Coordinates of C-alpha atoms in Angstrom, one line a residue:
M1129 CA -77.0 -86.6 67.7
P1130 CA -78.5 -84.7 70.6
G1131 CA -75.9 -82.8 72.8
V1132 CA -73.4 -83.0 70.2
T1133 CA -72.2 -80.4 67.4
I1134 CA -70.2 -82.0 64.4
T1135 CA -68.7 -79.5 62.2
R1136 CA -66.5 -80.4 59.0
T1137 CA -64.7 -77.5 57.7
D1138 CA -61.2 -75.7 56.8
V1139 CA -58.8 -74.3 59.2
P1140 CA -60.2 -70.8 59.5
A1141 CA -63.5 -72.0 60.2
A1142 CA -62.6 -74.7 62.7
R1143 CA -60.7 -72.1 64.5
E1144 CA -63.6 -69.8 64.8
R1145 CA -65.7 -72.8 66.1
L1146 CA -63.4 -74.1 68.6
A1147 CA -62.9 -70.4 69.7
A1148 CA -66.7 -70.0 70.0
G1149 CA -66.9 -73.1 72.4
T1150 CA -69.7 -75.4 72.9
P1151 CA -73.1 -73.9 73.2
A1152 CA -74.7 -74.6 76.7
A1153 CA -77.5 -77.0 75.4
E1154 CA -74.5 -79.3 73.9
T1155 CA -72.1 -81.6 75.7
F1156 CA -69.2 -81.5 73.4
L1157 CA -68.0 -80.7 69.9
L1158 CA -66.6 -82.3 67.0
V1159 CA -64.4 -80.8 64.4
D1160 CA -62.8 -82.5 61.3
V1161 CA -60.6 -80.5 59.0
E1162 CA -59.5 -81.8 55.6
L1163 CA -56.5 -80.3 54.1
P1164 CA -55.6 -80.8 50.3
E1165 CA -53.3 -83.5 49.8
D1166 CA -50.7 -81.2 47.6
A1167 CA -51.2 -78.5 49.9
P1168 CA -47.5 -77.2 50.9
A1169 CA -46.3 -77.2 54.6
P1170 CA -47.7 -74.0 56.2
E1171 CA -45.2 -71.7 58.0
T1172 CA -47.3 -71.4 61.0
P1173 CA -48.4 -75.1 62.6
I1174 CA -51.8 -76.0 62.2
A1175 CA -52.2 -76.2 66.0
D1176 CA -51.5 -72.5 66.3
Q1177 CA -53.8 -72.0 63.4
L1178 CA -56.6 -73.8 65.0
G1179 CA -56.0 -71.8 68.5
L1180 CA -54.4 -74.8 70.2
H1181 CA -51.3 -72.7 71.4
D1182 CA -49.1 -75.6 72.8
E1183 CA -45.5 -76.1 71.7
E1184 CA -45.7 -79.5 71.9
L1185 CA -48.4 -80.0 69.4
D1186 CA -46.2 -78.3 66.7
W1187 CA -46.3 -81.6 64.9
F1188 CA -50.0 -81.5 64.7
G1189 CA -51.1 -81.5 61.2
R1190 CA -47.8 -81.9 59.6
Q1191 CA -47.4 -84.1 56.8
G1192 CA -45.5 -87.5 57.2
E1193 CA -45.6 -87.6 60.7
A1194 CA -45.5 -91.2 62.2
A1195 CA -47.8 -92.8 64.3
R1196 CA -47.7 -91.4 68.0
A1197 CA -49.8 -91.1 71.0
E1198 CA -49.1 -88.4 73.6
F1199 CA -50.8 -87.1 77.1
L1200 CA -50.6 -83.5 77.5
G1201 CA -51.9 -82.7 80.7
D1202 CA -55.6 -81.6 79.9
R1203 CA -55.4 -83.0 76.5
A1204 CA -54.2 -85.9 74.6
A1205 CA -52.9 -86.1 70.8
F1206 CA -52.6 -88.9 68.5
V1207 CA -51.4 -89.4 64.9
V1208 CA -53.8 -92.3 63.6
P1209 CA -52.8 -94.6 60.8
V1210 CA -56.0 -95.4 58.4
V1211 CA -56.0 -97.8 55.7
H1212 CA -57.6 -96.1 52.9
G1213 CA -57.6 -98.2 49.4
D1214 CA -54.1 -99.3 48.9
A1215 CA -52.3 -96.4 51.1
I1216 CA -52.2 -95.6 54.6
A1217 CA -53.5 -92.2 55.6
H1218 CA -52.8 -90.6 59.0
L1219 CA -55.5 -89.1 61.0
H1220 CA -54.1 -86.4 63.6
V1221 CA -56.4 -86.2 66.7
V1222 CA -56.4 -83.9 69.4
V1223 CA -59.2 -84.2 72.3
T1224 CA -59.9 -82.4 75.5
E1225 CA -62.9 -82.6 77.9
R1226 CA -64.7 -79.9 75.5
F1227 CA -63.9 -81.0 71.9
L1228 CA -62.4 -83.3 69.6
A1229 CA -60.6 -82.1 66.5
T1230 CA -59.4 -84.2 63.6
V1231 CA -56.9 -83.3 60.8
H1232 CA -56.0 -85.1 57.8
R1233 CA -54.8 -84.6 54.2
G1234 CA -57.3 -86.0 51.7
Q1235 CA -60.0 -88.5 52.5
A1236 CA -59.2 -90.7 55.3
G1237 CA -62.0 -93.2 54.5
L1238 CA -63.5 -93.0 58.1
A1239 CA -66.3 -90.3 57.7
R1240 CA -69.2 -92.8 57.0
S1241 CA -68.2 -95.6 59.2
L1242 CA -67.6 -93.0 62.2
T1243 CA -70.7 -91.4 61.6
A1244 CA -72.6 -94.6 61.6
A1245 CA -70.6 -95.6 65.1
L1246 CA -71.7 -92.3 66.4
R1247 CA -75.4 -92.8 65.7
H1248 CA -75.7 -95.9 67.2
E1249 CA -73.4 -95.6 70.3
R1250 CA -74.6 -92.3 71.0
P1251 CA -71.1 -91.4 73.3
D1252 CA -71.8 -88.9 76.4
D1253 CA -68.1 -87.5 76.3
T1254 CA -65.1 -86.9 73.8
V1255 CA -63.3 -89.9 75.3
A1256 CA -65.9 -92.4 74.3
V1257 CA -65.9 -90.6 70.7
L1258 CA -62.1 -91.0 70.8
F1259 CA -62.1 -94.9 71.5
L1260 CA -64.9 -95.1 68.6
L1261 CA -62.5 -93.3 66.2
L1262 CA -59.6 -95.5 67.6
Q1263 CA -61.7 -98.6 66.9
E1264 CA -62.9 -97.6 63.7
A1265 CA -59.2 -97.1 62.3
L1266 CA -58.2 -100.5 63.6
D1267 CA -61.3 -101.9 61.9
T1268 CA -59.7 -100.8 58.5
F1269 CA -56.5 -103.0 59.2
R1270 CA -58.5 -105.9 60.2
R1271 CA -60.8 -105.5 57.0
A1272 CA -57.3 -105.1 54.6
A1273 CA -55.8 -108.1 56.4
V1274 CA -58.6 -110.5 56.2
Q1275 CA -59.0 -109.4 52.4
A1276 CA -55.5 -109.9 51.5
L1277 CA -55.4 -113.1 53.4
L1278 CA -58.5 -114.5 51.4
E1279 CA -56.7 -113.4 48.1
C1280 CA -53.4 -115.3 49.1
E1281 CA -55.4 -118.4 49.8
E1282 CA -57.2 -118.2 46.8
L1283 CA -54.0 -117.6 44.8
E1284 CA -52.2 -120.4 46.4
D1285 CA -55.0 -122.9 45.6
D1286 CA -55.0 -121.2 41.8
M1287 CA -51.1 -122.2 41.6
F1288 CA -51.7 -125.8 42.3
E1289 CA -54.0 -126.1 39.5
N1290 CA -52.3 -123.9 37.0
R1291 CA -49.2 -122.2 37.6
R1292 CA -48.7 -118.6 35.6
L1293 CA -45.9 -116.2 36.0
E1294 CA -48.4 -113.2 36.9
Q1295 CA -48.8 -115.3 40.3
V1296 CA -45.4 -114.4 41.2
Y1297 CA -46.3 -110.4 40.7
R1298 CA -49.6 -111.1 42.8
L1299 CA -47.6 -112.7 45.8
A1300 CA -45.2 -110.0 45.9
R1301 CA -48.0 -107.5 45.9
L1302 CA -49.5 -109.1 48.8
R1303 CA -46.4 -109.6 50.4
R1304 CA -45.7 -105.9 50.2
R1305 CA -49.3 -105.2 51.3
S1306 CA -48.5 -107.3 54.4
A1307 CA -45.3 -105.5 54.9
L1308 CA -47.2 -102.2 54.9
L1309 CA -49.7 -102.8 57.3
H1310 CA -47.5 -104.6 60.1
H1311 CA -44.9 -101.6 59.7
S1312 CA -47.8 -99.0 60.2
L1313 CA -49.8 -101.0 62.7
R1314 CA -47.2 -102.1 65.0
P1315 CA -45.7 -98.8 66.3
Y1316 CA -49.0 -97.3 66.5
L1317 CA -50.2 -100.0 69.0
Q1318 CA -47.1 -99.8 70.8
A1319 CA -47.4 -96.2 71.3
I1320 CA -51.2 -96.5 72.2
D1321 CA -50.4 -99.4 74.5
E1322 CA -47.7 -96.9 76.5
I1323 CA -50.0 -93.9 76.9
L1324 CA -52.8 -96.4 78.0
T1325 CA -51.0 -98.2 80.2
R1326 CA -49.7 -95.2 82.1
R1327 CA -53.3 -93.7 82.4
M1328 CA -54.9 -97.0 83.6
M1329 CA -52.3 -97.1 86.6
S1330 CA -53.4 -93.8 87.6
P1331 CA -56.1 -94.0 90.6
T1332 CA -57.8 -91.0 88.9
F1333 CA -58.7 -92.8 85.6
P1334 CA -62.3 -93.8 85.5
E1335 CA -63.3 -97.2 85.5
D1336 CA -65.6 -96.8 82.4
R1337 CA -62.5 -95.5 80.5
Q1338 CA -60.4 -98.4 81.8
R1339 CA -62.9 -100.8 80.3
R1340 CA -62.7 -98.9 76.8
A1341 CA -58.7 -98.8 77.1
Q1342 CA -58.4 -102.6 77.7
G1343 CA -61.2 -103.6 75.0
F1344 CA -59.3 -101.5 72.6
Q1345 CA -55.9 -103.3 73.8
T1346 CA -57.4 -106.5 73.3
A1347 CA -58.7 -105.6 69.8
G1348 CA -55.4 -104.2 68.7
R1349 CA -53.7 -107.5 69.4
L1350 CA -56.2 -109.6 67.6
V1351 CA -55.8 -107.2 64.3
L1352 CA -52.1 -107.6 64.8
A1353 CA -52.3 -111.0 64.8
D1354 CA -54.7 -111.0 61.5
V1355 CA -51.6 -109.2 59.8
E1356 CA -49.0 -111.5 61.1
S1357 CA -51.3 -114.6 59.7
L1358 CA -51.2 -112.4 56.4
Q1359 CA -47.3 -112.2 56.9
D1360 CA -47.2 -116.1 57.2
A1361 CA -49.6 -117.0 54.5
T1362 CA -47.6 -114.9 52.0
R1363 CA -44.5 -116.6 53.0
R1364 CA -46.3 -119.9 52.7
A1365 CA -47.2 -119.0 49.2
F1366 CA -44.1 -118.3 48.0
A1367 CA -42.5 -121.4 49.4
S1368 CA -45.2 -123.4 47.8
Y1369 CA -44.5 -121.7 44.4
S1370 CA -41.1 -122.3 44.9
S1371 CA -41.8 -126.0 45.6
L1372 CA -43.9 -126.2 42.4
V1373 CA -41.2 -124.7 40.4
A1374 CA -38.4 -127.1 41.9
G1375 CA -40.6 -129.9 41.2
E1376 CA -41.1 -129.2 37.5
Q1377 CA -37.1 -128.6 37.3
N1378 CA -36.8 -132.1 38.8
G1379 CA -39.1 -133.5 36.1
V1380 CA -36.9 -132.1 33.2
I1381 CA -33.6 -133.1 34.9
N1382 CA -35.1 -136.5 35.2
R1383 CA -36.0 -136.5 31.3
L1384 CA -32.6 -135.2 30.4
A1385 CA -30.9 -138.2 32.6
I1386 CA -33.1 -140.9 30.4
V1387 CA -32.2 -139.2 27.3
S1388 CA -28.5 -139.4 28.3
V1389 CA -28.6 -143.1 29.5
I1390 CA -30.1 -144.0 26.2
F1391 CA -27.9 -142.1 23.8
L1392 CA -24.6 -141.3 25.5
P1393 CA -23.4 -145.0 25.1
L1394 CA -24.7 -144.9 21.2
T1395 CA -23.0 -141.7 20.5
F1396 CA -19.6 -143.2 22.3
I1397 CA -19.9 -146.5 19.8
T1398 CA -20.6 -144.4 17.0
G1399 CA -17.8 -142.1 17.5
F1400 CA -15.4 -145.1 18.3
F1401 CA -16.2 -147.2 15.1
G1402 CA -16.2 -144.0 12.9
M1403 CA -12.6 -143.5 13.3
N1404 CA -10.2 -144.6 10.8
F1405 CA -8.2 -147.4 12.4
T1406 CA -6.3 -149.7 10.3
F1407 CA -7.6 -152.7 12.2
L1408 CA -11.2 -151.5 11.5
T1409 CA -10.6 -150.6 7.8
N1410 CA -8.5 -153.9 6.9
R1411 CA -10.4 -156.7 9.0
L1412 CA -13.8 -155.6 8.4
E1413 CA -14.7 -156.8 4.8
T1414 CA -18.0 -158.6 5.1
R1415 CA -21.6 -157.4 5.1
D1416 CA -22.3 -159.5 8.1
E1417 CA -19.4 -158.0 10.1
F1418 CA -20.6 -154.6 9.3
W1419 CA -24.4 -155.3 10.3
L1420 CA -23.1 -157.1 13.5
L1421 CA -21.1 -154.0 14.7
A1422 CA -22.9 -151.5 13.2
V1423 CA -26.3 -152.2 14.0
G1424 CA -26.3 -155.3 16.5
L1425 CA -24.1 -153.8 18.9
Q1426 CA -26.2 -150.4 18.9
V1427 CA -29.2 -152.6 19.5
A1428 CA -27.6 -154.5 22.3
V1429 CA -26.4 -151.3 24.1
L1430 CA -29.8 -149.8 23.7
L1431 CA -31.5 -152.8 25.2
G1432 CA -28.9 -152.7 28.0
S1433 CA -29.9 -149.0 28.5
L1434 CA -33.5 -149.8 28.9
Y1435 CA -32.8 -152.5 31.5
V1436 CA -30.9 -150.2 33.4
L1437 CA -34.0 -147.5 33.3
H1438 CA -36.2 -150.3 34.1
R1439 CA -34.2 -151.6 37.1
T1440 CA -34.0 -148.1 38.5
R1441 CA -37.6 -147.5 38.0
V1442 CA -36.9 -144.0 36.6
W1443 CA -40.0 -144.5 34.3
R1444 CA -42.3 -144.9 37.1
R1445 CA -41.3 -142.2 38.8
L1446 CA -41.8 -139.8 36.0
L1447 CA -45.2 -141.3 35.6
D1448 CA -46.1 -140.7 39.2
E1449 CA -45.0 -137.3 38.9
D1450 CA -47.0 -136.7 35.8

C-alpha cells in the first residue's frame, strides 16, 4: 500500500520501529505485536517496552484486561474484543496521528480480513485505519451471531422431527455462546459510544471522522441486535423443547389414566370377592352363581369402564396427539 508501512514483529523490534519514526515518503506506520499465549506477565508494562511512556497506559497489553476505550490527548487506546473460533480474544490498540500499534496474545483472527480491507479502502490516516479495525472486529461478532442463530433454528426444526437428548446439550452450548457474545460486546460498545459521543461533541472533530463514528455506532447497534436475537432464539428453542417433553408426559399420563379406569374396578371386585366371608362361602354353591359373579360382574364393569372412556373422548384425544 503506497504511503503506509505495515510491520508485524515482536516487542523489541516494534520499539525500534516506533522510535525510528515514519519515513518522509510515507504517511503513517502500522505495527502489530503478537505475544505468546502462555507468556508470563512482564515486570515492565508493554507500553513502556514499546517506548510509549504514559502512566495511563499501564494496562496496555496486560492479559485479562476488559474491553475499554480511552482518549488520552494526542492518542487514544482501546481494548477490542474479537471472536476467534469459540473464544473471545482481546486486541489492544493505541493510535496517534503518526502510527497505530496493536498488541494481542496469540492469533486474533483479524490479519487476513484487515489486510484485505486496507487494500480495498486505502485509508489516508491512522484514524481511518482505526475505524476499519473496529469494524472488522465488529464483523466477527456479526458472523458468529448469524452462524449460531442459523444453527439454533435448524436444531429447533430437528426437535419437532426427532427429539433426542443430545439436542439439550447443543441448545445449552448455543445459549452459552450467545451469553458470551453479549457479555463481551455490550460493555465494549458502551465504552466506544462514550468516547465517540464526547469526541463528536467537540467542534474540532473533523466531519469525515464524525461520519465514520456514526457509521460504526449504527453498525454496533445492529450487531448487538443480532446477538440479542440469538439469545431470544435459544430461549425459544428451550421453551419448545420443554413443551415437547411436557406433551409426551401428558400422553403417558393419559394412557395410565385409561389403564386405571379399566383395571381399578376389576381389582376392587377381585379383592372383594376374594375375601372369605361366611356369606360368600355358604351361599354361593352353584356353578351359575359363580360364573355370574366371577365373570359376569367383571364383564359388566369392563363394559361400563369402556363406556365412560368413550363418553369422555379420551381415546380420541390420544389418537389426535399421536
